[in-house]
PDB file of C-alpha atoms and ligand atoms in Angstrom:
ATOM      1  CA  UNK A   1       5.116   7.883  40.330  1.00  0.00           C
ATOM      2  CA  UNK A   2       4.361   4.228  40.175  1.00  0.00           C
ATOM      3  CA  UNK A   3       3.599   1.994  37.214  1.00  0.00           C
ATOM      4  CA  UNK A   4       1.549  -1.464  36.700  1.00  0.00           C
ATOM      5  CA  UNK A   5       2.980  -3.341  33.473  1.00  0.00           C
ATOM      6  CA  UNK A   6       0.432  -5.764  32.131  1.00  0.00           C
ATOM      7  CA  UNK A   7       2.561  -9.381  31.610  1.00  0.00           C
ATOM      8  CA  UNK A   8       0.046 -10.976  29.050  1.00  0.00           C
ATOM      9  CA  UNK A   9       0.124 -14.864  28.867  1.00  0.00           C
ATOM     10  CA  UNK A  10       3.808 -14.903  30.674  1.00  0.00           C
ATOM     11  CA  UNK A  11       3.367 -18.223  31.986  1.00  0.00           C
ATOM     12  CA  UNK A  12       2.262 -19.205  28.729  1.00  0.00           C
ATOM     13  CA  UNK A  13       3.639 -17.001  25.761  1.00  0.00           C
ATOM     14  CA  UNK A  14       7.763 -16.205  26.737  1.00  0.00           C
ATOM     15  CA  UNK A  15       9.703 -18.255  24.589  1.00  0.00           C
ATOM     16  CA  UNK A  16      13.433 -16.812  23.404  1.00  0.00           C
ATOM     17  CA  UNK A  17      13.963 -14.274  26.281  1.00  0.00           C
ATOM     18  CA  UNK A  18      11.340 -12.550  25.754  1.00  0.00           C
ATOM     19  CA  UNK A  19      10.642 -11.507  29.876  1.00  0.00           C
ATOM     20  CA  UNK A  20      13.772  -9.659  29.117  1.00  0.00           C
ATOM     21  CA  UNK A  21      11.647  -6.910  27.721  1.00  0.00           C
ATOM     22  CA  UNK A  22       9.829  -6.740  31.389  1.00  0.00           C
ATOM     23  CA  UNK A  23      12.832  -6.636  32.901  1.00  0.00           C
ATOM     24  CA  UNK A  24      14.180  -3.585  30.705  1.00  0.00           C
ATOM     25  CA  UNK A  25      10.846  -1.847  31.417  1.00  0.00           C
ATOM     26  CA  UNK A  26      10.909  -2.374  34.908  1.00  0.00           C
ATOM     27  CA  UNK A  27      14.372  -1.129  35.679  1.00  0.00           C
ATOM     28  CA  UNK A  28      14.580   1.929  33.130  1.00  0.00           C
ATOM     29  CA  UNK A  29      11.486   3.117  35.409  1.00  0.00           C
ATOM     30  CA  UNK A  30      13.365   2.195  38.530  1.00  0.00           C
ATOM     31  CA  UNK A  31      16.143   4.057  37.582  1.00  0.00           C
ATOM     32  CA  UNK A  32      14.064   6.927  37.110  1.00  0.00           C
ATOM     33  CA  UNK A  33      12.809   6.755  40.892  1.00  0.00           C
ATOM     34  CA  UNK A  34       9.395   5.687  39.281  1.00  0.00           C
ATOM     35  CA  UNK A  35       7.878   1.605  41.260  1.00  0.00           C
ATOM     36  CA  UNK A  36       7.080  -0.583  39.196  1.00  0.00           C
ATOM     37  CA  UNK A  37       4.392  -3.436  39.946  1.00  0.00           C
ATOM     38  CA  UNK A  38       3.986  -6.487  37.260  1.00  0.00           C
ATOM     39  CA  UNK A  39       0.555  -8.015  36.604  1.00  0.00           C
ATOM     40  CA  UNK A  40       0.550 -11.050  35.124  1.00  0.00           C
ATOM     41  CA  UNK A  41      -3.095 -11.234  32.372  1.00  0.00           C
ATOM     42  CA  UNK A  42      -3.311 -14.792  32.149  1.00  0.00           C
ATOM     43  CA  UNK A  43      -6.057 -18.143  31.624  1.00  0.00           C
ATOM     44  CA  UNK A  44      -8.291 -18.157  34.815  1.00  0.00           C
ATOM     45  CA  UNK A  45      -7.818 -14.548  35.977  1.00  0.00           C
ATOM     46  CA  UNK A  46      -9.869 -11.492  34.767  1.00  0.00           C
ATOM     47  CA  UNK A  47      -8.548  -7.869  33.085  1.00  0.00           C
ATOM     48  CA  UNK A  48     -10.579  -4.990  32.923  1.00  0.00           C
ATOM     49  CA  UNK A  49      -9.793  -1.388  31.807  1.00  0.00           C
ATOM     50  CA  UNK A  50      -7.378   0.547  33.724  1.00  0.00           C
ATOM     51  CA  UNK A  51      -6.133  -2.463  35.682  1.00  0.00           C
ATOM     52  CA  UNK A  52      -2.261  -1.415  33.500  1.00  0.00           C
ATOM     53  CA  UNK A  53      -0.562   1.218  32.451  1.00  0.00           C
ATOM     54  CA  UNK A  54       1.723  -0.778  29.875  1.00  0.00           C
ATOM     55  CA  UNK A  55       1.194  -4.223  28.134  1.00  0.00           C
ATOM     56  CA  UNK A  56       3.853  -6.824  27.263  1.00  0.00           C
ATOM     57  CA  UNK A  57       2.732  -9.848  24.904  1.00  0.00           C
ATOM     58  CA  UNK A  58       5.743 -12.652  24.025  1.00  0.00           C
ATOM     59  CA  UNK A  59       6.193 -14.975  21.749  1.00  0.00           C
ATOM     60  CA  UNK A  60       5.009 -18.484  21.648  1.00  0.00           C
ATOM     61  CA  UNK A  61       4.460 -22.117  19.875  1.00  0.00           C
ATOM     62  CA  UNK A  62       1.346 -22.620  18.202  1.00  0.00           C
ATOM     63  CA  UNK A  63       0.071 -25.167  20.826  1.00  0.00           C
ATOM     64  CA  UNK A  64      -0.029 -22.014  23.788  1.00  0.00           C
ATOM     65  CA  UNK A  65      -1.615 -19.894  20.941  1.00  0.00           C
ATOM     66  CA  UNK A  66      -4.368 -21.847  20.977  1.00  0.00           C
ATOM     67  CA  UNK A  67      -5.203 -21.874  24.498  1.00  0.00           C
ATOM     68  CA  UNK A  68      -4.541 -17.791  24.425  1.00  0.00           C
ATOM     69  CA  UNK A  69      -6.579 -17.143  21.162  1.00  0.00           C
ATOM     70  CA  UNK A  70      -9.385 -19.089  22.740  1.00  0.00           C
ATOM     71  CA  UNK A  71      -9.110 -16.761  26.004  1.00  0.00           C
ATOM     72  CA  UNK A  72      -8.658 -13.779  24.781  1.00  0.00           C
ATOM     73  CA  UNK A  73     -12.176 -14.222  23.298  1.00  0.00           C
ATOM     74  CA  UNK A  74     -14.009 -15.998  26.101  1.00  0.00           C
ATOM     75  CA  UNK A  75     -12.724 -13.811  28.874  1.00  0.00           C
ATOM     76  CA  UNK A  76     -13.049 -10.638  27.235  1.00  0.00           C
ATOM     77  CA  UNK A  77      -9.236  -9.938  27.431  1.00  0.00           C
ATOM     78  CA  UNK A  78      -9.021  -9.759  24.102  1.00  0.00           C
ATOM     79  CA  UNK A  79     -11.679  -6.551  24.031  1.00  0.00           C
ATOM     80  CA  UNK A  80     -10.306  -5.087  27.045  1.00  0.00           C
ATOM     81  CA  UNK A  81      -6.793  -5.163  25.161  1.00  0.00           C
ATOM     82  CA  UNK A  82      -8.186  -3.354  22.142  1.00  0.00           C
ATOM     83  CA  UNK A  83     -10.496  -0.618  24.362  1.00  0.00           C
ATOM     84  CA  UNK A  84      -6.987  -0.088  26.219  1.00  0.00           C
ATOM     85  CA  UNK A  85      -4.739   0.283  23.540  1.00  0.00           C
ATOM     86  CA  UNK A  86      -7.518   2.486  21.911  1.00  0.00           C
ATOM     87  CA  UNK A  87      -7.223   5.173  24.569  1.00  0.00           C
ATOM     88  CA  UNK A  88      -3.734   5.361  24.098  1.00  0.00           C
ATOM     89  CA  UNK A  89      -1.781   2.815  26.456  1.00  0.00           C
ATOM     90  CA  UNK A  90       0.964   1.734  24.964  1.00  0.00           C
ATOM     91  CA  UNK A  91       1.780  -1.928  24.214  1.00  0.00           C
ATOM     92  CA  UNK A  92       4.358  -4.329  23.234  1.00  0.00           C
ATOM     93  CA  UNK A  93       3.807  -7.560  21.296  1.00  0.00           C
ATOM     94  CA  UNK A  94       6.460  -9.934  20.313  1.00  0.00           C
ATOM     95  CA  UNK A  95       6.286 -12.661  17.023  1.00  0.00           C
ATOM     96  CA  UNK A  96       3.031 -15.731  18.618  1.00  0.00           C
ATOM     97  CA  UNK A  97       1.844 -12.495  20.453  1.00  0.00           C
ATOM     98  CA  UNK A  98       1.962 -10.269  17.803  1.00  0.00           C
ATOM     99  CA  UNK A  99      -0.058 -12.381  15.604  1.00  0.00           C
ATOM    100  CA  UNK A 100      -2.652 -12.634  17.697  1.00  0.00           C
ATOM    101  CA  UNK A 101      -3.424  -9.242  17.942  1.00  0.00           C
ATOM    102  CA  UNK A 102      -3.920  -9.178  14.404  1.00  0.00           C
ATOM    103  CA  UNK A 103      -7.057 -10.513  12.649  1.00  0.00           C
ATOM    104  CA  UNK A 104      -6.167 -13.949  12.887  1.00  0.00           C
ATOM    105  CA  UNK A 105      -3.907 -16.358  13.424  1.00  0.00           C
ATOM    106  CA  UNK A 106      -3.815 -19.644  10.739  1.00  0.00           C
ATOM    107  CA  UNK A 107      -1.608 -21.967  12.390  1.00  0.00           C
ATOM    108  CA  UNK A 108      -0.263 -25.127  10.320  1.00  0.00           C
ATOM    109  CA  UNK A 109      -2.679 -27.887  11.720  1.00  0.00           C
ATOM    110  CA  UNK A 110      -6.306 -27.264  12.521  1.00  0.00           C
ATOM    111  CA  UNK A 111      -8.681 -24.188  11.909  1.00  0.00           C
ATOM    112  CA  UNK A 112      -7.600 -20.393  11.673  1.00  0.00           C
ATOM    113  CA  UNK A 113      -7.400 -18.770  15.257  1.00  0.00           C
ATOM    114  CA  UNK A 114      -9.055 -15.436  15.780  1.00  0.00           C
ATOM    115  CA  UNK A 115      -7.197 -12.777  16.364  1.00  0.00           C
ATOM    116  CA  UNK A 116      -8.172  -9.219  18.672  1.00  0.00           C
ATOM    117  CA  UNK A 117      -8.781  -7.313  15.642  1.00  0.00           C
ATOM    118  CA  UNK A 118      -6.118  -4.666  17.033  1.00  0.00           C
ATOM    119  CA  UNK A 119      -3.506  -4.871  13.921  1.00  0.00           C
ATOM    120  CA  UNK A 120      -4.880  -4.372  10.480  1.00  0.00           C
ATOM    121  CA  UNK A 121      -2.922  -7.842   9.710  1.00  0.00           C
ATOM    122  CA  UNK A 122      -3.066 -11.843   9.578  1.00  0.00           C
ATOM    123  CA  UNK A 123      -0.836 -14.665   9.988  1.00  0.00           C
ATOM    124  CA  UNK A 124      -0.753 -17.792   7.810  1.00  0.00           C
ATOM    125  CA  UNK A 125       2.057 -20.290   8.899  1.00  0.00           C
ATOM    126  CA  UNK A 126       4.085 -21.114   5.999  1.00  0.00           C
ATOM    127  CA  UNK A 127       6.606 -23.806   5.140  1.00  0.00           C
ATOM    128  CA  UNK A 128       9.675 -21.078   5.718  1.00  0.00           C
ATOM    129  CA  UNK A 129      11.396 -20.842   8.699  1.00  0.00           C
ATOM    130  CA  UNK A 130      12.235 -17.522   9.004  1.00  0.00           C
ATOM    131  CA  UNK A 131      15.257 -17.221  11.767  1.00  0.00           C
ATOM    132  CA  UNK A 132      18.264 -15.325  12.557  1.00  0.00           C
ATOM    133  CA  UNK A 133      19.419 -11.712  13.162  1.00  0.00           C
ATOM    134  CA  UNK A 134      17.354  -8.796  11.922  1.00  0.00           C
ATOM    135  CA  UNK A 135      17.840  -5.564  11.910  1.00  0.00           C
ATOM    136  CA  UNK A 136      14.833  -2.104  10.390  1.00  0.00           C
ATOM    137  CA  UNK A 137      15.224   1.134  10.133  1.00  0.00           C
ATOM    138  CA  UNK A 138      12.299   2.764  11.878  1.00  0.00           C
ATOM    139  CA  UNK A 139      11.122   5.741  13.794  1.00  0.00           C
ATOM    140  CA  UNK A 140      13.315   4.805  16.572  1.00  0.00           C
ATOM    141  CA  UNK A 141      15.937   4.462  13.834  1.00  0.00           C
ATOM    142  CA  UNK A 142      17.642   0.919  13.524  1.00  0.00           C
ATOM    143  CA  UNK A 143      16.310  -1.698  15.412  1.00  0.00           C
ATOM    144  CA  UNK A 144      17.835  -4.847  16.072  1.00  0.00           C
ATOM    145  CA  UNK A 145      16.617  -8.003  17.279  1.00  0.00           C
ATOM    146  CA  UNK A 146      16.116 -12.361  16.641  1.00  0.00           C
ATOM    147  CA  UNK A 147      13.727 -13.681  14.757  1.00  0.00           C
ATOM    148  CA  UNK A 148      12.148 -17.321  14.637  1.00  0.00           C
ATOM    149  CA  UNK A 149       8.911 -18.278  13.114  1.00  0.00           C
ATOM    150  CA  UNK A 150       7.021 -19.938  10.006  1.00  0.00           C
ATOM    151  CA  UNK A 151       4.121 -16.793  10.189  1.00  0.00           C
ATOM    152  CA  UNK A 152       3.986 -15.065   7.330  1.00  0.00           C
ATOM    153  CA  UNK A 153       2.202 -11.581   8.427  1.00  0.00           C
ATOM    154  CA  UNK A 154       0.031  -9.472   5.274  1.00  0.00           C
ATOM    155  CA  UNK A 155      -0.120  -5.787   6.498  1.00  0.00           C
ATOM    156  CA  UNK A 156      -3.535  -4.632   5.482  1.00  0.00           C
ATOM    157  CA  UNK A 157      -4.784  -1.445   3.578  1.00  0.00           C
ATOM    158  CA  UNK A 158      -4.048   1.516   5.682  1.00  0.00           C
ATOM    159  CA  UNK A 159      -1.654  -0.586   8.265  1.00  0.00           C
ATOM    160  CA  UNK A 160       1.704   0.696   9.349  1.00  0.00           C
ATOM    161  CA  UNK A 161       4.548  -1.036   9.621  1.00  0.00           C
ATOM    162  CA  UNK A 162       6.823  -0.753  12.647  1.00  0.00           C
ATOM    163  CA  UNK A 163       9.829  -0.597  10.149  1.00  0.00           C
ATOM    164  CA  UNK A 164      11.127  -1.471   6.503  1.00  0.00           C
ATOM    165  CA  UNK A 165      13.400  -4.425   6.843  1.00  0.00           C
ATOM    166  CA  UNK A 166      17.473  -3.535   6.272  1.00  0.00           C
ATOM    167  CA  UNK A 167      18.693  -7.429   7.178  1.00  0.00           C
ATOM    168  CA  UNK A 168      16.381 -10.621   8.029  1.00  0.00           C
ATOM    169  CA  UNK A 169      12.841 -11.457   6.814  1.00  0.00           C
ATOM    170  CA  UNK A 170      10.240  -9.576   9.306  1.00  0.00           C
ATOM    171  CA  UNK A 171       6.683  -9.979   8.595  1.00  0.00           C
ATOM    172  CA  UNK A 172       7.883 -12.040   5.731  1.00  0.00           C
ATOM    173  CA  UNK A 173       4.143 -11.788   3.602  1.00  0.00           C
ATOM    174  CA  UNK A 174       3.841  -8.304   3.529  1.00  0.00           C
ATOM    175  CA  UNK A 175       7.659  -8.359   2.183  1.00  0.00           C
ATOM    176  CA  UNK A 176      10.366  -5.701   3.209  1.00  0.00           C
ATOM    177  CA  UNK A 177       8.681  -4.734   6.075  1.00  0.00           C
ATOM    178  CA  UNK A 178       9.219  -5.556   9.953  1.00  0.00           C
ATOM    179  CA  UNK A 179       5.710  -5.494  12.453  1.00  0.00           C
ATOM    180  CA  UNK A 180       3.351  -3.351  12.648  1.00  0.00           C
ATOM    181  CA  UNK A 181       2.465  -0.172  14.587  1.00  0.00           C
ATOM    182  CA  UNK A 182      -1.189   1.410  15.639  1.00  0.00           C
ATOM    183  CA  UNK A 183      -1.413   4.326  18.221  1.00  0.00           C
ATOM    184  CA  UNK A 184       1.388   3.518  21.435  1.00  0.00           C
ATOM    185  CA  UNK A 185       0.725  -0.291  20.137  1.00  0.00           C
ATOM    186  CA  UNK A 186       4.129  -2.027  18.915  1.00  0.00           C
ATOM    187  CA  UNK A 187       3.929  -5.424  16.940  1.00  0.00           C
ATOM    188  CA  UNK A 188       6.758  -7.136  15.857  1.00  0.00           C
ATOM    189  CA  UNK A 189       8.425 -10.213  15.325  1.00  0.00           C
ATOM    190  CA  UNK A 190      12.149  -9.337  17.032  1.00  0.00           C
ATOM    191  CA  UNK A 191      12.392 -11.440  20.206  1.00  0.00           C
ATOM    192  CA  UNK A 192      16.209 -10.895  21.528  1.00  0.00           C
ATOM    193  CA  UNK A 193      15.166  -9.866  23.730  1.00  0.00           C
ATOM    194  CA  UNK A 194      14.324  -6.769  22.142  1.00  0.00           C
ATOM    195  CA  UNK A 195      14.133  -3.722  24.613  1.00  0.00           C
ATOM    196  CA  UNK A 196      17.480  -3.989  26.343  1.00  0.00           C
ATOM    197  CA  UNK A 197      19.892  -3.251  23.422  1.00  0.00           C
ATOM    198  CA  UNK A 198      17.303  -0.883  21.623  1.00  0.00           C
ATOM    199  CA  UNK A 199      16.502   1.773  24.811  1.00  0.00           C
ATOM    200  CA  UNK A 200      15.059   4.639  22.527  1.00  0.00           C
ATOM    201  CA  UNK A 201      11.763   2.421  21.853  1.00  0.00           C
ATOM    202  CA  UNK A 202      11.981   0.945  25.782  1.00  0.00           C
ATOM    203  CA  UNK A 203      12.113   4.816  26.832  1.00  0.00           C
ATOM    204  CA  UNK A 204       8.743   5.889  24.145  1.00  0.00           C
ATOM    205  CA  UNK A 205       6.593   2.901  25.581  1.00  0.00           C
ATOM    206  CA  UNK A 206       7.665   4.233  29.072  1.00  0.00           C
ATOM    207  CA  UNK A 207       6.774   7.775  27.862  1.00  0.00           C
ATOM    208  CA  UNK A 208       3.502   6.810  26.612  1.00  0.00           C
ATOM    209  CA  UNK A 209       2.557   5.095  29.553  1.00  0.00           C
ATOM    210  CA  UNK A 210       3.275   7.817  32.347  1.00  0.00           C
ATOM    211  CA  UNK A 211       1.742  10.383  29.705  1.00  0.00           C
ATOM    212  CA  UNK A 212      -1.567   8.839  29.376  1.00  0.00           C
ATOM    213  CA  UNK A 213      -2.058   7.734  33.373  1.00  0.00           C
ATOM    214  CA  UNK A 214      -0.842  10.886  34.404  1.00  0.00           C
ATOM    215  CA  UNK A 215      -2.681  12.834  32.016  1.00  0.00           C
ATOM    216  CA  UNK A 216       0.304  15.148  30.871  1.00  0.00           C
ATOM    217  CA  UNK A 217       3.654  15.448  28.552  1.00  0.00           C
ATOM    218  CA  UNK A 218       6.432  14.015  30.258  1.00  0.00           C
ATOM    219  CA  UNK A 219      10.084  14.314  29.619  1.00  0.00           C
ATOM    220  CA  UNK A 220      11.995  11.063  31.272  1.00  0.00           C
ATOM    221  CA  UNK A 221      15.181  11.642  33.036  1.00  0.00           C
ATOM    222  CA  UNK A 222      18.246  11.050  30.477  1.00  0.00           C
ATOM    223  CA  UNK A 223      19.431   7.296  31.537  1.00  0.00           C
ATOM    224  CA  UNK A 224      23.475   6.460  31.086  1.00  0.00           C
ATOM    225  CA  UNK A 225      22.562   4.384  28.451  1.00  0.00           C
ATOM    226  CA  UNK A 226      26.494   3.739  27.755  1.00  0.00           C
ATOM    227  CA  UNK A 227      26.615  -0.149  28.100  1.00  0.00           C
ATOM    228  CA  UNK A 228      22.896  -0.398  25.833  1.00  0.00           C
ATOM    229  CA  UNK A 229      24.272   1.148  23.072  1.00  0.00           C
ATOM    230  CA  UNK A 230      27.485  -0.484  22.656  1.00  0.00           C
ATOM    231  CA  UNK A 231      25.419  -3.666  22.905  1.00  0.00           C
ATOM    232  CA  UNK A 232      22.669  -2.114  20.138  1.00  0.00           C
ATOM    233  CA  UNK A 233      25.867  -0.977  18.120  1.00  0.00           C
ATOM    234  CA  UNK A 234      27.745  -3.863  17.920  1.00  0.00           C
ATOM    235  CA  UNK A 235      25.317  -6.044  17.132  1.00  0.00           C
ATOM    236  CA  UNK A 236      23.973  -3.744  14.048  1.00  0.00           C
ATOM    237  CA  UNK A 237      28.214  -3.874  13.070  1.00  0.00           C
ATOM    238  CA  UNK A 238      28.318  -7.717  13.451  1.00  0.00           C
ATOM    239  CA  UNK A 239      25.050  -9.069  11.799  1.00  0.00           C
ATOM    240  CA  UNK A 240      24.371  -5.863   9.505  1.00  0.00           C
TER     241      UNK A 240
HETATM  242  N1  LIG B   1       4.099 -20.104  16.261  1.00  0.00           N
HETATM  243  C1  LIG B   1       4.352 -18.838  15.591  1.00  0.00           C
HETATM  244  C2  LIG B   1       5.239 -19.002  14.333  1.00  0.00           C
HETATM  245  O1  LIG B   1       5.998 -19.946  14.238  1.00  0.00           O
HETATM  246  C3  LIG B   1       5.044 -17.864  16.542  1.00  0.00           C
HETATM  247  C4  LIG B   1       6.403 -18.340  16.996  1.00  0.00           C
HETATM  248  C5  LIG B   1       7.076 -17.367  17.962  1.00  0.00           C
HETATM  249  O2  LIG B   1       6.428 -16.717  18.792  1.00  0.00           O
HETATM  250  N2  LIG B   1       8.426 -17.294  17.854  1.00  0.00           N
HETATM  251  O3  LIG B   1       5.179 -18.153  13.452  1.00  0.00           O
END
C-alpha cells in the first residue's frame, strides 16, 4: 500500500515542531510496510482532488497567514481542501492552520482574513496570550499537547469540538473546549508536536486515510507503541 500526505503551506505555516506530526505519520505507516510520499500544497503550485490521501496544516504567525488565506482563495486550494475533506479524507490542522479553515481569520492589524468555510468557527486575535501545556479529554481520550496563540476560536451552532479542555485554554472563545472536529477533519490548537506522544489519534487519521483510498475497513497492524506512551503518560502526570 502506499500513501501521499498532503504538507499544506510547510514552507510557510510550521512554527513550534509542528513537521513532527509528518514525521509521526510517515513512520507509523512505514512501520506498517505501507510508502509513504510527502507533497508539499504550497504558493505557486496547484492541488486538485485526489492528488492526497491525508492533509497536514501547521501553525503559523499572522504575517504567513496572510499570504496563505489569500491563496487558498485565489488558487482554489482552499475549495479543493473542503471538496476533499468532504468525501472523507482525513485532515490535520494545527493553531494559524486551524483558523484558517474556519470561517475567518481576524488577525490584530488589518482586515479579517477569509477562512475555507470547512469548520463551523472564527478566529478573532485577542489581547491574551494563551501558552503553555494543555491537556482534553476526547474521543481518543486525553490528549496532550503546547499551546501558543492570541486567537480566540467561537465554535458555531452545530460545531463539534475536538475535546472539552481538562488543563490550558484551547479555543479560548468558545470556553472549555479544545478544536474542533468535522468528518476525518481534526482542528486544534496543540502544536507539541502533537502526533508523536498521542499515537491513538496518529493511528485514526492513518485509518481514515487507507479506508477511504482503498475503498474498505481496515484494521492497522498493532505498533509497539511502548516508548509513545510513556512519553503521552508522563507528560499528562507532569503538567496535569
Ligand atoms: N497567529 C495565530 C495566533 O496567534 C496563530 C499562531 C500559531 O499558529 N501558533 O493565534
Amino acid at each position: 500500500m502506499k500513501l501521499v500526505i498532503g504538507y499544506l503551506y510547510g514552507d510557510l505555516m510550521n512554527i513550534y515542531g509542528d513537521t513532527g506530526n509528518i514525521i509521526a505519520l510517515k513512520k507509523r505507516a512505514e512501520w506498517r510496510g505501507i510508502k509513504v510520499i510527502i507533497k508539499m500544497f504550497t504558493i505557486g503550485n496547484e492541488m486538485k482532488k485526489g492528488m492526497a490521501d491525508i492533509y497536514f496544516f501547521g501553525g503559523g504567525q499572522d504575517q504567513a497567514q496572510e499570504l496563505v488565506a489569500r491563496d487558498l482563495v485565489v488558487s482554489g486550494k482552499g475549495k479543493v481542501i473542503k471538496s476533499e475533506v468532504e468525501r472523507g479524507v482525513p485532515l490535520l490542522s494545527v493553531c494559524g492552520g486551524y483558523q484558517l479553515l474556519g470561517d475567518y481569520y481576524k488577525p490584530h492589524k488589518g482586515p479579517k482574513l477569509p477562512g475555507v468555510g470547512l469548520f463551523p468557527a472564527y478566529t478573532v486575535a485577542s489581547h491574551d496570550r494563551m501558552i503553555g501545556n494543555i491537556i482534553i479529554e476526547s474521543m481518543f481520550g486525553k490528549l496532550i499537547g503546547f499551546e501558543n496563540h492570541s486567537g480566540k476560536t467561537y465554535l458555531k451552532k452545530g460545531a463539534l469540538p475536538l475535546g472539552m479542555i481538562v488543563k490550558g485554554f484551547g479555543n479560548g472563545g468558545t470556553v472549555q473546549t479544545e478544536g474542533c472536529i468535522y468528518k476525518n477533519a481534526v482542528g486544534t490548537y496543540m502544536h507539541g508536536s502533537l502526533l508523536p506522544k498521542n499515537p491513538k489519534l496518529a493511528d485514526w487519521l492513518l485509518k481514515k486515510a487507507l479506508e477511504v483510498k482503498y475503498g474498505k475497513e481496515l484494521e492497522l497492524k498493532q505498533l509497539d507503541d511502548t516508548l509513545e506512551l510513556q512519553a503521552h503518560y508522563k507528560a499528562i502526570q507532569k503538567f496535569g
